[in-house]
Amino acid sequence: MFAASKILNFWDTDFSGTPGQVAVAILIISISIFYSITKPLPIPPDLPEPKRYPWIGYLWHPLKYWHIWPTETTRLAKLYKRTWGGPLPNFGGLPGAYFYIHDEENLRYILQNKFNNYVKGDMWKKVLGEILGVGIFAVDGERWHVHRKLMSNMFSRNLLRHSADVTRKKLSELVYVFNKRIDESDDAEEGFDIDLQDVFFRLTIDITTIITFGIDLCSIQRDQQHHFALAFDELSFLCQKRFLDPFFHVKKVLRLTRNERRIRVLKEVVDEFAYDVIARKRRLSSHGSPLGPDLLSRFVEHGRQTNEEISDSELRDVVMNVILAGRDTTACALSWLFFELTRKKDVVEKIIEEVELVCGVGENADYSYDTMGKLKYCHCVALETLRLHPPVTNDPRYAVNR
């Protein structure tokens, strides 16, 4: 009663001439409004979750383990043995609550049975907009279906064959670089260290830019990677950091932080490269010159033949989404594959045995698209690597309806 009467007396007070009390009242009202807008969403009481705190929910846990978040989410999935999650503040890049689902039946329900009800949402575009634009990984609904149909038409068997040829040539180049370094090594017995993950990221950026743009960045041969590759990597990294920054909207608009200012600079570098290539492709197409087998050329030629030209900005977004999807995932998968192979010599021996049996050896070896498709054991090794170390560890979705 005493506390209640004190509060009533406070609000009954005449605030005229008491600036301090007015300031306190405004502060209390502001905090109350802010909390009512940003308070975490209600979650089921029996849902297992890490330790939570008032208002921030379990936010401290992902902040603490973000550098190993895929490993930590796997550990918690094994610990709880069911869907888990918890409340979060409902503002910025935070959705009010997160539920981590790993059960196969639930995954099928979300990604297949009720696909249209679980979307990427506007947050995905706001956080990764500078790199993804309005490409297939940043949109939902009808626009997603349009992109999906367009991409499925472009990814023909001929493009896959072209991709296989590009990959084979770049691997031959990589082998040459390795052999050259071995020959130039001062101490052949002790050998030297190679950062395989760096090699794989260089390899895959070369392959994806040839397949998408028709341009070889020659990253394998360079000491310093191409400026587009460096800008693309840094832009992707900085954009993803926004997911844990609830104030990134304000920082982005006002350019308050170094990261946000840097994102704008990097986007200009990436866009300049992309739009320059697109302009060259359009000039060649308008003059009737033959275009290459790359993805961008296919889109430009398709637009010219059907009179349904795609805008430069949309072409840019399509290509960037393909690069992001094909480059990082493949490089990470290859890194994990070789990590596992270093611990399983018997698997390495079986791979070599199958390759020699199916493809042959020496100069007469056949590493064509059709022959490589017959490597069943190698295919199983790749699938097992993806099962143990999925390159895309989390796929955030937002429920449209309850």
CSV table of C-alpha atoms in Angstrom, one decimal:
chain,number,residue,atom,x,y,z
A,1,MET,CA,0.0,0.0,0.0
A,2,PHE,CA,2.8,2.4,0.9
A,3,ALA,CA,4.5,1.8,-2.6
A,4,ALA,CA,1.2,2.2,-4.4
A,5,SER,CA,0.3,5.4,-2.6
A,6,LYS,CA,3.8,6.8,-3.3
A,7,ILE,CA,3.3,6.1,-7.0
A,8,LEU,CA,-0.2,7.7,-7.0
A,9,ASN,CA,1.2,10.7,-5.2
A,10,PHE,CA,3.9,11.0,-7.8
A,11,TRP,CA,1.6,11.1,-10.7
A,12,ASP,CA,-0.8,13.5,-8.9
A,13,THR,CA,2.0,15.9,-8.4
A,14,ASP,CA,1.9,19.2,-10.2
A,15,PHE,CA,5.0,19.1,-12.5
A,16,SER,CA,5.0,22.7,-13.3
A,17,GLY,CA,8.2,24.3,-12.1
A,18,THR,CA,9.8,20.9,-11.4
A,19,PRO,CA,12.0,20.1,-14.4
A,20,GLY,CA,13.6,17.1,-12.6
A,21,GLN,CA,10.3,15.4,-12.0
A,22,VAL,CA,9.2,16.1,-15.6
A,23,ALA,CA,12.5,14.6,-16.9
A,24,VAL,CA,12.0,11.5,-14.7
A,25,ALA,CA,8.4,11.1,-15.9
A,26,ILE,CA,9.4,11.4,-19.6
A,27,LEU,CA,12.2,8.8,-19.0
A,28,ILE,CA,9.9,6.3,-17.3
A,29,ILE,CA,7.3,6.7,-20.1
A,30,SER,CA,10.0,6.4,-22.8
A,31,ILE,CA,11.4,3.2,-21.2
A,32,SER,CA,7.9,1.8,-20.8
A,33,ILE,CA,7.0,2.4,-24.5
A,34,PHE,CA,10.4,1.1,-25.7
A,35,TYR,CA,10.0,-2.1,-23.6
A,36,SER,CA,6.4,-2.6,-24.8
A,37,ILE,CA,7.6,-2.4,-28.4
A,38,THR,CA,10.8,-4.5,-28.1
A,39,LYS,CA,9.9,-7.0,-25.4
A,40,PRO,CA,10.5,-10.6,-26.3
A,41,LEU,CA,7.7,-12.7,-27.7
A,42,PRO,CA,6.1,-15.4,-25.5
A,43,ILE,CA,7.5,-18.9,-25.8
A,44,PRO,CA,6.2,-22.3,-24.6
A,45,PRO,CA,7.1,-22.8,-21.0
A,46,ASP,CA,8.4,-26.3,-21.6
A,47,LEU,CA,10.8,-25.2,-24.4
A,48,PRO,CA,14.4,-26.0,-23.5
A,49,GLU,CA,16.7,-23.1,-23.7
A,50,PRO,CA,20.1,-21.7,-22.5
A,51,LYS,CA,20.0,-19.4,-19.5
A,52,ARG,CA,17.9,-16.3,-20.1
A,53,TYR,CA,17.9,-12.8,-18.6
A,54,PRO,CA,15.2,-10.1,-18.3
A,55,TRP,CA,14.5,-8.4,-21.7
A,56,ILE,CA,17.5,-9.7,-23.5
A,57,GLY,CA,16.3,-13.3,-23.2
A,58,TYR,CA,19.1,-15.8,-24.1
A,59,LEU,CA,20.9,-13.2,-26.4
A,60,TRP,CA,24.0,-13.5,-24.2
A,61,HIS,CA,24.5,-17.1,-25.3
A,62,PRO,CA,24.8,-16.6,-29.1
A,63,LEU,CA,27.0,-13.5,-28.4
A,64,LYS,CA,29.3,-15.6,-26.3
A,65,TYR,CA,29.5,-18.5,-28.8
A,66,TRP,CA,29.0,-16.7,-32.1
A,67,HIS,CA,32.5,-17.6,-33.3
A,68,ILE,CA,31.6,-21.3,-33.0
A,69,TRP,CA,27.8,-21.0,-33.3
A,70,PRO,CA,27.3,-23.9,-35.7
A,71,THR,CA,29.2,-26.2,-33.3
A,72,GLU,CA,27.3,-24.8,-30.3
A,73,THR,CA,23.8,-25.2,-31.9
A,74,THR,CA,24.8,-28.8,-32.7
A,75,ARG,CA,25.8,-29.4,-29.1
A,76,LEU,CA,22.6,-28.0,-27.8
A,77,ALA,CA,20.5,-30.0,-30.2
A,78,LYS,CA,22.2,-33.2,-28.9
A,79,LEU,CA,21.7,-32.0,-25.3
A,80,TYR,CA,18.0,-31.2,-25.6
A,81,LYS,CA,17.2,-33.9,-28.2
A,82,ARG,CA,14.3,-31.7,-29.5
A,83,THR,CA,13.4,-28.3,-30.7
A,84,TRP,CA,14.9,-25.6,-28.5
A,85,GLY,CA,15.2,-21.8,-28.5
A,86,GLY,CA,14.3,-18.8,-26.4
A,87,PRO,CA,13.2,-15.2,-26.3
A,88,LEU,CA,15.1,-12.3,-27.7
A,89,PRO,CA,14.6,-8.5,-27.9
A,90,ASN,CA,12.2,-7.7,-30.7
A,91,PHE,CA,14.1,-5.0,-32.6
A,92,GLY,CA,17.0,-4.5,-35.0
A,93,GLY,CA,18.0,-7.8,-36.5
A,94,LEU,CA,16.5,-9.7,-33.6
A,95,PRO,CA,13.0,-11.3,-34.1
A,96,GLY,CA,11.7,-11.5,-30.6
A,97,ALA,CA,12.3,-15.3,-30.3
A,98,TYR,CA,14.2,-18.0,-32.1
A,99,PHE,CA,13.3,-21.7,-32.3
A,100,TYR,CA,16.0,-24.1,-33.5
A,101,ILE,CA,14.5,-27.1,-35.4
A,102,HIS,CA,16.5,-30.1,-36.4
A,103,ASP,CA,13.9,-32.9,-36.5
A,104,GLU,CA,13.5,-34.2,-40.1
A,105,GLU,CA,9.7,-34.2,-39.9
A,106,ASN,CA,9.6,-30.6,-38.7
A,107,LEU,CA,12.2,-29.5,-41.4
A,108,ARG,CA,10.1,-31.1,-44.1
A,109,TYR,CA,7.0,-29.3,-42.8
A,110,ILE,CA,8.7,-25.9,-42.9
A,111,LEU,CA,10.8,-26.2,-46.1
A,112,GLN,CA,8.3,-28.3,-48.1
A,113,ASN,CA,4.8,-28.8,-46.8
A,114,LYS,CA,4.2,-25.2,-45.6
A,115,PHE,CA,7.0,-23.5,-47.6
A,116,ASN,CA,5.0,-20.3,-48.2
A,117,ASN,CA,4.3,-19.8,-44.5
A,118,TYR,CA,7.9,-19.7,-43.5
A,119,VAL,CA,9.8,-16.9,-45.3
A,120,LYS,CA,13.2,-15.1,-45.2
A,121,GLY,CA,11.4,-11.9,-44.3
A,122,ASP,CA,12.4,-8.3,-44.7
A,123,MET,CA,15.2,-8.6,-42.2
A,124,TRP,CA,17.2,-10.8,-44.6
A,125,LYS,CA,17.1,-8.1,-47.3
A,126,LYS,CA,18.0,-5.4,-44.8
A,127,VAL,CA,21.0,-7.2,-43.3
A,128,LEU,CA,22.4,-8.6,-46.6
A,129,GLY,CA,20.9,-6.2,-49.1
A,130,GLU,CA,24.2,-4.7,-50.2
A,131,ILE,CA,25.4,-8.1,-51.4
A,132,LEU,CA,22.3,-10.1,-52.3
A,133,GLY,CA,20.1,-7.2,-53.5
A,134,VAL,CA,16.7,-8.7,-54.6
A,135,GLY,CA,18.2,-12.1,-55.7
A,136,ILE,CA,16.8,-15.5,-55.0
A,137,PHE,CA,18.3,-15.7,-51.5
A,138,ALA,CA,16.8,-12.4,-50.3
A,139,VAL,CA,13.2,-12.6,-51.6
A,140,ASP,CA,10.0,-14.5,-51.0
A,141,GLY,CA,6.7,-15.2,-52.6
A,142,GLU,CA,6.1,-14.5,-56.3
A,143,ARG,CA,9.5,-12.9,-56.9
A,144,TRP,CA,11.2,-16.0,-55.5
A,145,HIS,CA,9.2,-18.2,-57.8
A,146,VAL,CA,10.2,-16.0,-60.8
A,147,HIS,CA,13.9,-16.2,-59.9
A,148,ARG,CA,13.6,-19.9,-59.3
A,149,LYS,CA,12.0,-20.6,-62.7
A,150,LEU,CA,14.6,-18.3,-64.4
A,151,MET,CA,17.5,-20.0,-62.7
A,152,SER,CA,16.3,-23.6,-63.3
A,153,ASN,CA,16.0,-22.8,-67.0
A,154,MET,CA,19.5,-21.4,-67.1
A,155,PHE,CA,21.2,-24.3,-65.2
A,156,SER,CA,21.0,-26.7,-68.1
A,157,ARG,CA,23.1,-29.8,-68.6
A,158,ASN,CA,25.3,-27.8,-71.0
A,159,LEU,CA,26.1,-25.3,-68.2
A,160,LEU,CA,26.9,-28.2,-65.9
A,161,ARG,CA,29.3,-29.6,-68.5
A,162,HIS,CA,30.8,-26.2,-69.0
A,163,SER,CA,31.2,-26.0,-65.2
A,164,ALA,CA,32.9,-29.3,-65.1
A,165,ASP,CA,35.4,-28.3,-67.8
A,166,VAL,CA,36.2,-25.0,-66.0
A,167,THR,CA,36.8,-26.9,-62.7
A,168,ARG,CA,39.1,-29.5,-64.4
A,169,LYS,CA,41.2,-26.7,-66.0
A,170,LYS,CA,41.5,-24.8,-62.8
A,171,LEU,CA,42.5,-27.9,-60.9
A,172,SER,CA,45.2,-28.6,-63.5
A,173,GLU,CA,46.4,-25.1,-62.9
A,174,LEU,CA,46.4,-25.7,-59.2
A,175,VAL,CA,48.4,-28.9,-59.6
A,176,TYR,CA,50.9,-27.0,-61.7
A,177,VAL,CA,51.3,-24.3,-59.1
A,178,PHE,CA,51.8,-26.9,-56.3
A,179,ASN,CA,54.4,-28.8,-58.4
A,180,LYS,CA,56.3,-25.6,-59.2
A,181,ARG,CA,56.4,-24.7,-55.5
A,182,ILE,CA,57.7,-28.1,-54.7
A,183,ASP,CA,60.5,-27.8,-57.3
A,184,GLU,CA,61.4,-24.4,-55.9
A,185,SER,CA,61.4,-25.5,-52.3
A,186,ASP,CA,64.8,-25.3,-50.6
A,187,ASP,CA,64.3,-28.3,-48.4
A,188,ALA,CA,62.3,-31.0,-50.2
A,189,GLU,CA,62.6,-33.4,-47.3
A,190,GLU,CA,61.0,-31.2,-44.7
A,191,GLY,CA,58.4,-29.7,-47.1
A,192,PHE,CA,56.4,-26.6,-46.5
A,193,ASP,CA,52.9,-25.6,-45.2
A,194,ILE,CA,50.0,-24.8,-47.5
A,195,ASP,CA,46.8,-23.1,-46.2
A,196,LEU,CA,44.3,-25.4,-48.0
A,197,GLN,CA,41.3,-23.3,-47.0
A,198,ASP,CA,42.8,-20.3,-48.6
A,199,VAL,CA,43.6,-22.4,-51.7
A,200,PHE,CA,40.1,-23.6,-51.9
A,201,PHE,CA,38.6,-20.1,-51.6
A,202,ARG,CA,40.9,-18.9,-54.4
A,203,LEU,CA,40.0,-21.9,-56.5
A,204,THR,CA,36.2,-21.5,-56.0
A,205,ILE,CA,36.2,-17.8,-56.6
A,206,ASP,CA,38.0,-18.4,-59.9
A,207,ILE,CA,35.6,-21.1,-60.9
A,208,THR,CA,32.4,-19.3,-60.0
A,209,THR,CA,33.4,-16.0,-61.7
A,210,ILE,CA,34.2,-17.9,-64.9
A,211,ILE,CA,30.9,-19.7,-64.7
A,212,THR,CA,28.9,-16.6,-63.9
A,213,PHE,CA,30.8,-13.7,-65.5
A,214,GLY,CA,33.0,-15.5,-68.0
A,215,ILE,CA,36.0,-13.9,-66.4
A,216,ASP,CA,39.0,-15.6,-64.8
A,217,LEU,CA,40.3,-13.6,-61.8
A,218,CYS,CA,43.5,-15.8,-61.7
A,219,SER,CA,43.4,-16.0,-57.9
A,220,ILE,CA,45.4,-19.2,-57.9
A,221,GLN,CA,48.4,-17.5,-59.6
A,222,ARG,CA,48.2,-14.2,-57.6
A,223,ASP,CA,50.0,-13.4,-54.4
A,224,GLN,CA,47.3,-10.9,-53.7
A,225,GLN,CA,43.7,-11.8,-54.6
A,226,HIS,CA,41.8,-9.8,-57.2
A,227,HIS,CA,40.2,-6.6,-55.8
A,228,PHE,CA,36.7,-8.0,-56.5
A,229,ALA,CA,37.3,-11.2,-54.6
A,230,LEU,CA,38.7,-9.2,-51.6
A,231,ALA,CA,35.8,-6.8,-51.6
A,232,PHE,CA,33.2,-9.5,-52.0
A,233,ASP,CA,34.6,-11.5,-49.0
A,234,GLU,CA,34.8,-8.4,-46.7
A,235,LEU,CA,31.4,-7.2,-47.7
A,236,SER,CA,29.8,-10.6,-47.0
A,237,PHE,CA,31.6,-10.7,-43.6
A,238,LEU,CA,30.6,-7.2,-42.5
A,239,CYS,CA,26.9,-7.6,-43.6
A,240,GLN,CA,26.6,-10.8,-41.7
A,241,LYS,CA,27.8,-9.1,-38.5
A,242,ARG,CA,24.6,-7.0,-38.5
A,243,PHE,CA,22.5,-10.0,-37.4
A,244,LEU,CA,23.8,-9.5,-33.9
A,245,ASP,CA,23.6,-5.7,-33.9
A,246,PRO,CA,20.1,-4.5,-32.9
A,247,PHE,CA,21.0,-0.9,-33.7
A,248,PHE,CA,22.4,-1.5,-37.2
A,249,HIS,CA,19.4,0.2,-38.8
A,250,VAL,CA,20.3,3.5,-37.3
A,251,LYS,CA,24.0,3.0,-37.9
A,252,LYS,CA,23.3,2.1,-41.5
A,253,VAL,CA,21.2,5.1,-42.3
A,254,LEU,CA,23.5,7.6,-40.5
A,255,ARG,CA,26.8,5.9,-41.3
A,256,LEU,CA,27.7,6.0,-37.7
A,257,THR,CA,30.3,3.2,-37.6
A,258,ARG,CA,33.4,2.4,-39.6
A,259,ASN,CA,31.8,-1.0,-40.6
A,260,GLU,CA,28.8,0.7,-42.1
A,261,ARG,CA,30.9,3.2,-44.0
A,262,ARG,CA,33.2,0.4,-45.2
A,263,ILE,CA,30.2,-1.6,-46.4
A,264,ARG,CA,29.2,1.3,-48.7
A,265,VAL,CA,32.7,1.5,-50.1
A,266,LEU,CA,32.9,-2.3,-50.7
A,267,LYS,CA,29.5,-2.3,-52.4
A,268,GLU,CA,30.8,0.3,-54.9
A,269,VAL,CA,33.8,-1.9,-55.7
A,270,VAL,CA,31.7,-5.0,-56.2
A,271,ASP,CA,29.0,-3.1,-58.2
A,272,GLU,CA,31.5,-1.4,-60.4
A,273,PHE,CA,33.1,-4.7,-61.4
A,274,ALA,CA,29.7,-6.4,-62.0
A,275,TYR,CA,28.1,-3.5,-64.0
A,276,ASP,CA,31.2,-3.2,-66.1
A,277,VAL,CA,31.0,-6.9,-67.1
A,278,ILE,CA,27.3,-6.6,-67.8
A,279,ALA,CA,27.8,-3.5,-70.0
A,280,ARG,CA,30.4,-5.4,-72.0
A,281,LYS,CA,28.1,-8.4,-72.5
A,282,ARG,CA,25.2,-6.1,-73.6
A,283,ARG,CA,27.5,-4.4,-76.2
A,284,LEU,CA,28.6,-7.7,-77.6
A,285,SER,CA,25.0,-8.9,-77.8
A,286,SER,CA,23.8,-5.7,-79.5
A,287,HIS,CA,26.5,-6.1,-82.2
A,288,GLY,CA,25.4,-9.7,-82.8
A,289,SER,CA,28.8,-11.0,-81.5
A,290,PRO,CA,28.7,-14.5,-80.0
A,291,LEU,CA,28.6,-14.6,-76.2
A,292,GLY,CA,30.2,-17.2,-74.0
A,293,PRO,CA,28.7,-20.1,-72.2
A,294,ASP,CA,28.7,-18.3,-68.9
A,295,LEU,CA,25.6,-17.7,-66.9
A,296,LEU,CA,25.5,-13.9,-67.4
A,297,SER,CA,25.8,-14.3,-71.2
A,298,ARG,CA,22.9,-16.8,-71.1
A,299,PHE,CA,20.7,-14.3,-69.3
A,300,VAL,CA,21.6,-11.5,-71.7
A,301,GLU,CA,21.0,-13.7,-74.7
A,302,HIS,CA,17.8,-15.0,-73.3
A,303,GLY,CA,16.5,-11.5,-72.8
A,304,ARG,CA,17.4,-10.4,-76.3
A,305,GLN,CA,15.8,-13.5,-77.9
A,306,THR,CA,12.5,-13.2,-75.9
A,307,ASN,CA,12.3,-9.4,-75.7
A,308,GLU,CA,12.1,-9.8,-71.9
A,309,GLU,CA,15.3,-8.0,-71.0
A,310,ILE,CA,16.4,-8.2,-67.4
A,311,SER,CA,17.6,-4.9,-65.9
A,312,ASP,CA,21.3,-4.4,-65.0
A,313,SER,CA,20.5,-4.3,-61.3
A,314,GLU,CA,18.6,-7.5,-61.4
A,315,LEU,CA,21.3,-9.2,-63.4
A,316,ARG,CA,23.8,-8.0,-60.9
A,317,ASP,CA,21.8,-9.5,-58.0
A,318,VAL,CA,21.3,-12.8,-59.8
A,319,VAL,CA,25.0,-13.2,-60.4
A,320,MET,CA,26.0,-12.2,-56.8
A,321,ASN,CA,23.6,-14.7,-55.3
A,322,VAL,CA,25.1,-17.5,-57.5
A,323,ILE,CA,28.6,-16.6,-56.5
A,324,LEU,CA,27.7,-16.5,-52.8
A,325,ALA,CA,25.9,-19.8,-53.0
A,326,GLY,CA,28.6,-21.6,-55.1
A,327,ARG,CA,31.8,-20.1,-53.8
A,328,ASP,CA,31.8,-20.2,-50.0
A,329,THR,CA,29.8,-23.4,-49.6
A,330,THR,CA,32.1,-25.3,-52.0
A,331,ALA,CA,35.3,-24.0,-50.4
A,332,CYS,CA,34.1,-24.8,-46.9
A,333,ALA,CA,33.0,-28.3,-48.0
A,334,LEU,CA,36.3,-29.0,-49.6
A,335,SER,CA,38.2,-27.8,-46.5
A,336,TRP,CA,36.2,-30.2,-44.3
A,337,LEU,CA,36.6,-33.0,-46.8
A,338,PHE,CA,40.4,-32.8,-46.7
A,339,PHE,CA,40.3,-32.4,-42.9
A,340,GLU,CA,38.4,-35.8,-42.7
A,341,LEU,CA,40.7,-37.4,-45.3
A,342,THR,CA,43.8,-36.6,-43.2
A,343,ARG,CA,42.3,-38.8,-40.5
A,344,LYS,CA,41.1,-41.7,-42.7
A,345,LYS,CA,43.9,-43.1,-44.9
A,346,ASP,CA,41.8,-46.1,-45.9
A,347,VAL,CA,39.2,-43.8,-47.5
A,348,VAL,CA,42.0,-42.0,-49.4
A,349,GLU,CA,43.2,-45.3,-50.8
A,350,LYS,CA,39.7,-46.3,-51.9
A,351,ILE,CA,39.2,-42.9,-53.6
A,352,ILE,CA,42.5,-43.4,-55.5
A,353,GLU,CA,41.6,-46.9,-56.4
A,354,GLU,CA,38.2,-45.9,-57.8
A,355,VAL,CA,39.5,-42.9,-59.7
A,356,GLU,CA,42.2,-45.0,-61.4
A,357,LEU,CA,39.7,-47.8,-62.2
A,358,VAL,CA,37.0,-45.5,-63.7
A,359,CYS,CA,39.0,-42.6,-65.1
A,360,GLY,CA,42.3,-44.2,-65.9
A,361,VAL,CA,45.8,-43.0,-65.2
A,362,GLY,CA,48.4,-40.9,-66.9
A,363,GLU,CA,47.9,-38.7,-69.9
A,364,ASN,CA,45.0,-40.9,-71.2
A,365,ALA,CA,43.0,-40.4,-68.0
A,366,ASP,CA,39.4,-39.3,-68.7
A,367,TYR,CA,38.1,-36.7,-66.2
A,368,SER,CA,35.1,-35.6,-68.3
A,369,TYR,CA,31.7,-34.8,-66.9
A,370,ASP,CA,30.1,-38.1,-67.8
A,371,THR,CA,33.0,-40.2,-66.5
A,372,MET,CA,33.3,-38.4,-63.2
A,373,GLY,CA,29.6,-39.0,-62.7
A,374,LYS,CA,30.4,-42.7,-62.4
A,375,LEU,CA,32.6,-42.3,-59.3
A,376,LYS,CA,30.0,-43.7,-56.8
A,377,TYR,CA,32.4,-44.1,-53.9
A,378,CYS,CA,33.7,-40.5,-54.3
A,379,HIS,CA,30.1,-39.3,-54.5
A,380,CYS,CA,29.3,-41.0,-51.2
A,381,VAL,CA,32.4,-39.5,-49.6
A,382,ALA,CA,31.2,-36.0,-50.6
A,383,LEU,CA,27.7,-36.7,-49.3
A,384,GLU,CA,29.1,-37.9,-45.9
A,385,THR,CA,31.3,-34.8,-45.6
A,386,LEU,CA,28.2,-32.6,-46.2
A,387,ARG,CA,26.3,-34.6,-43.6
A,388,LEU,CA,29.0,-34.2,-41.0
A,389,HIS,CA,29.9,-30.6,-41.8
A,390,PRO,CA,27.0,-28.9,-43.7
A,391,PRO,CA,28.3,-25.7,-45.3
A,392,VAL,CA,25.0,-24.0,-44.6
A,393,THR,CA,24.5,-24.7,-40.9
A,394,ASN,CA,21.5,-22.5,-40.2
A,395,ASP,CA,18.6,-21.4,-42.5
A,396,PRO,CA,16.6,-18.7,-40.7
A,397,ARG,CA,12.9,-18.5,-41.5
A,398,TYR,CA,10.1,-16.3,-40.2
A,399,ALA,CA,6.6,-17.6,-39.7
A,400,VAL,CA,3.9,-15.6,-41.6
A,401,ASN,CA,1.0,-17.1,-39.6
A,402,ARG,CA,1.0,-19.0,-36.4
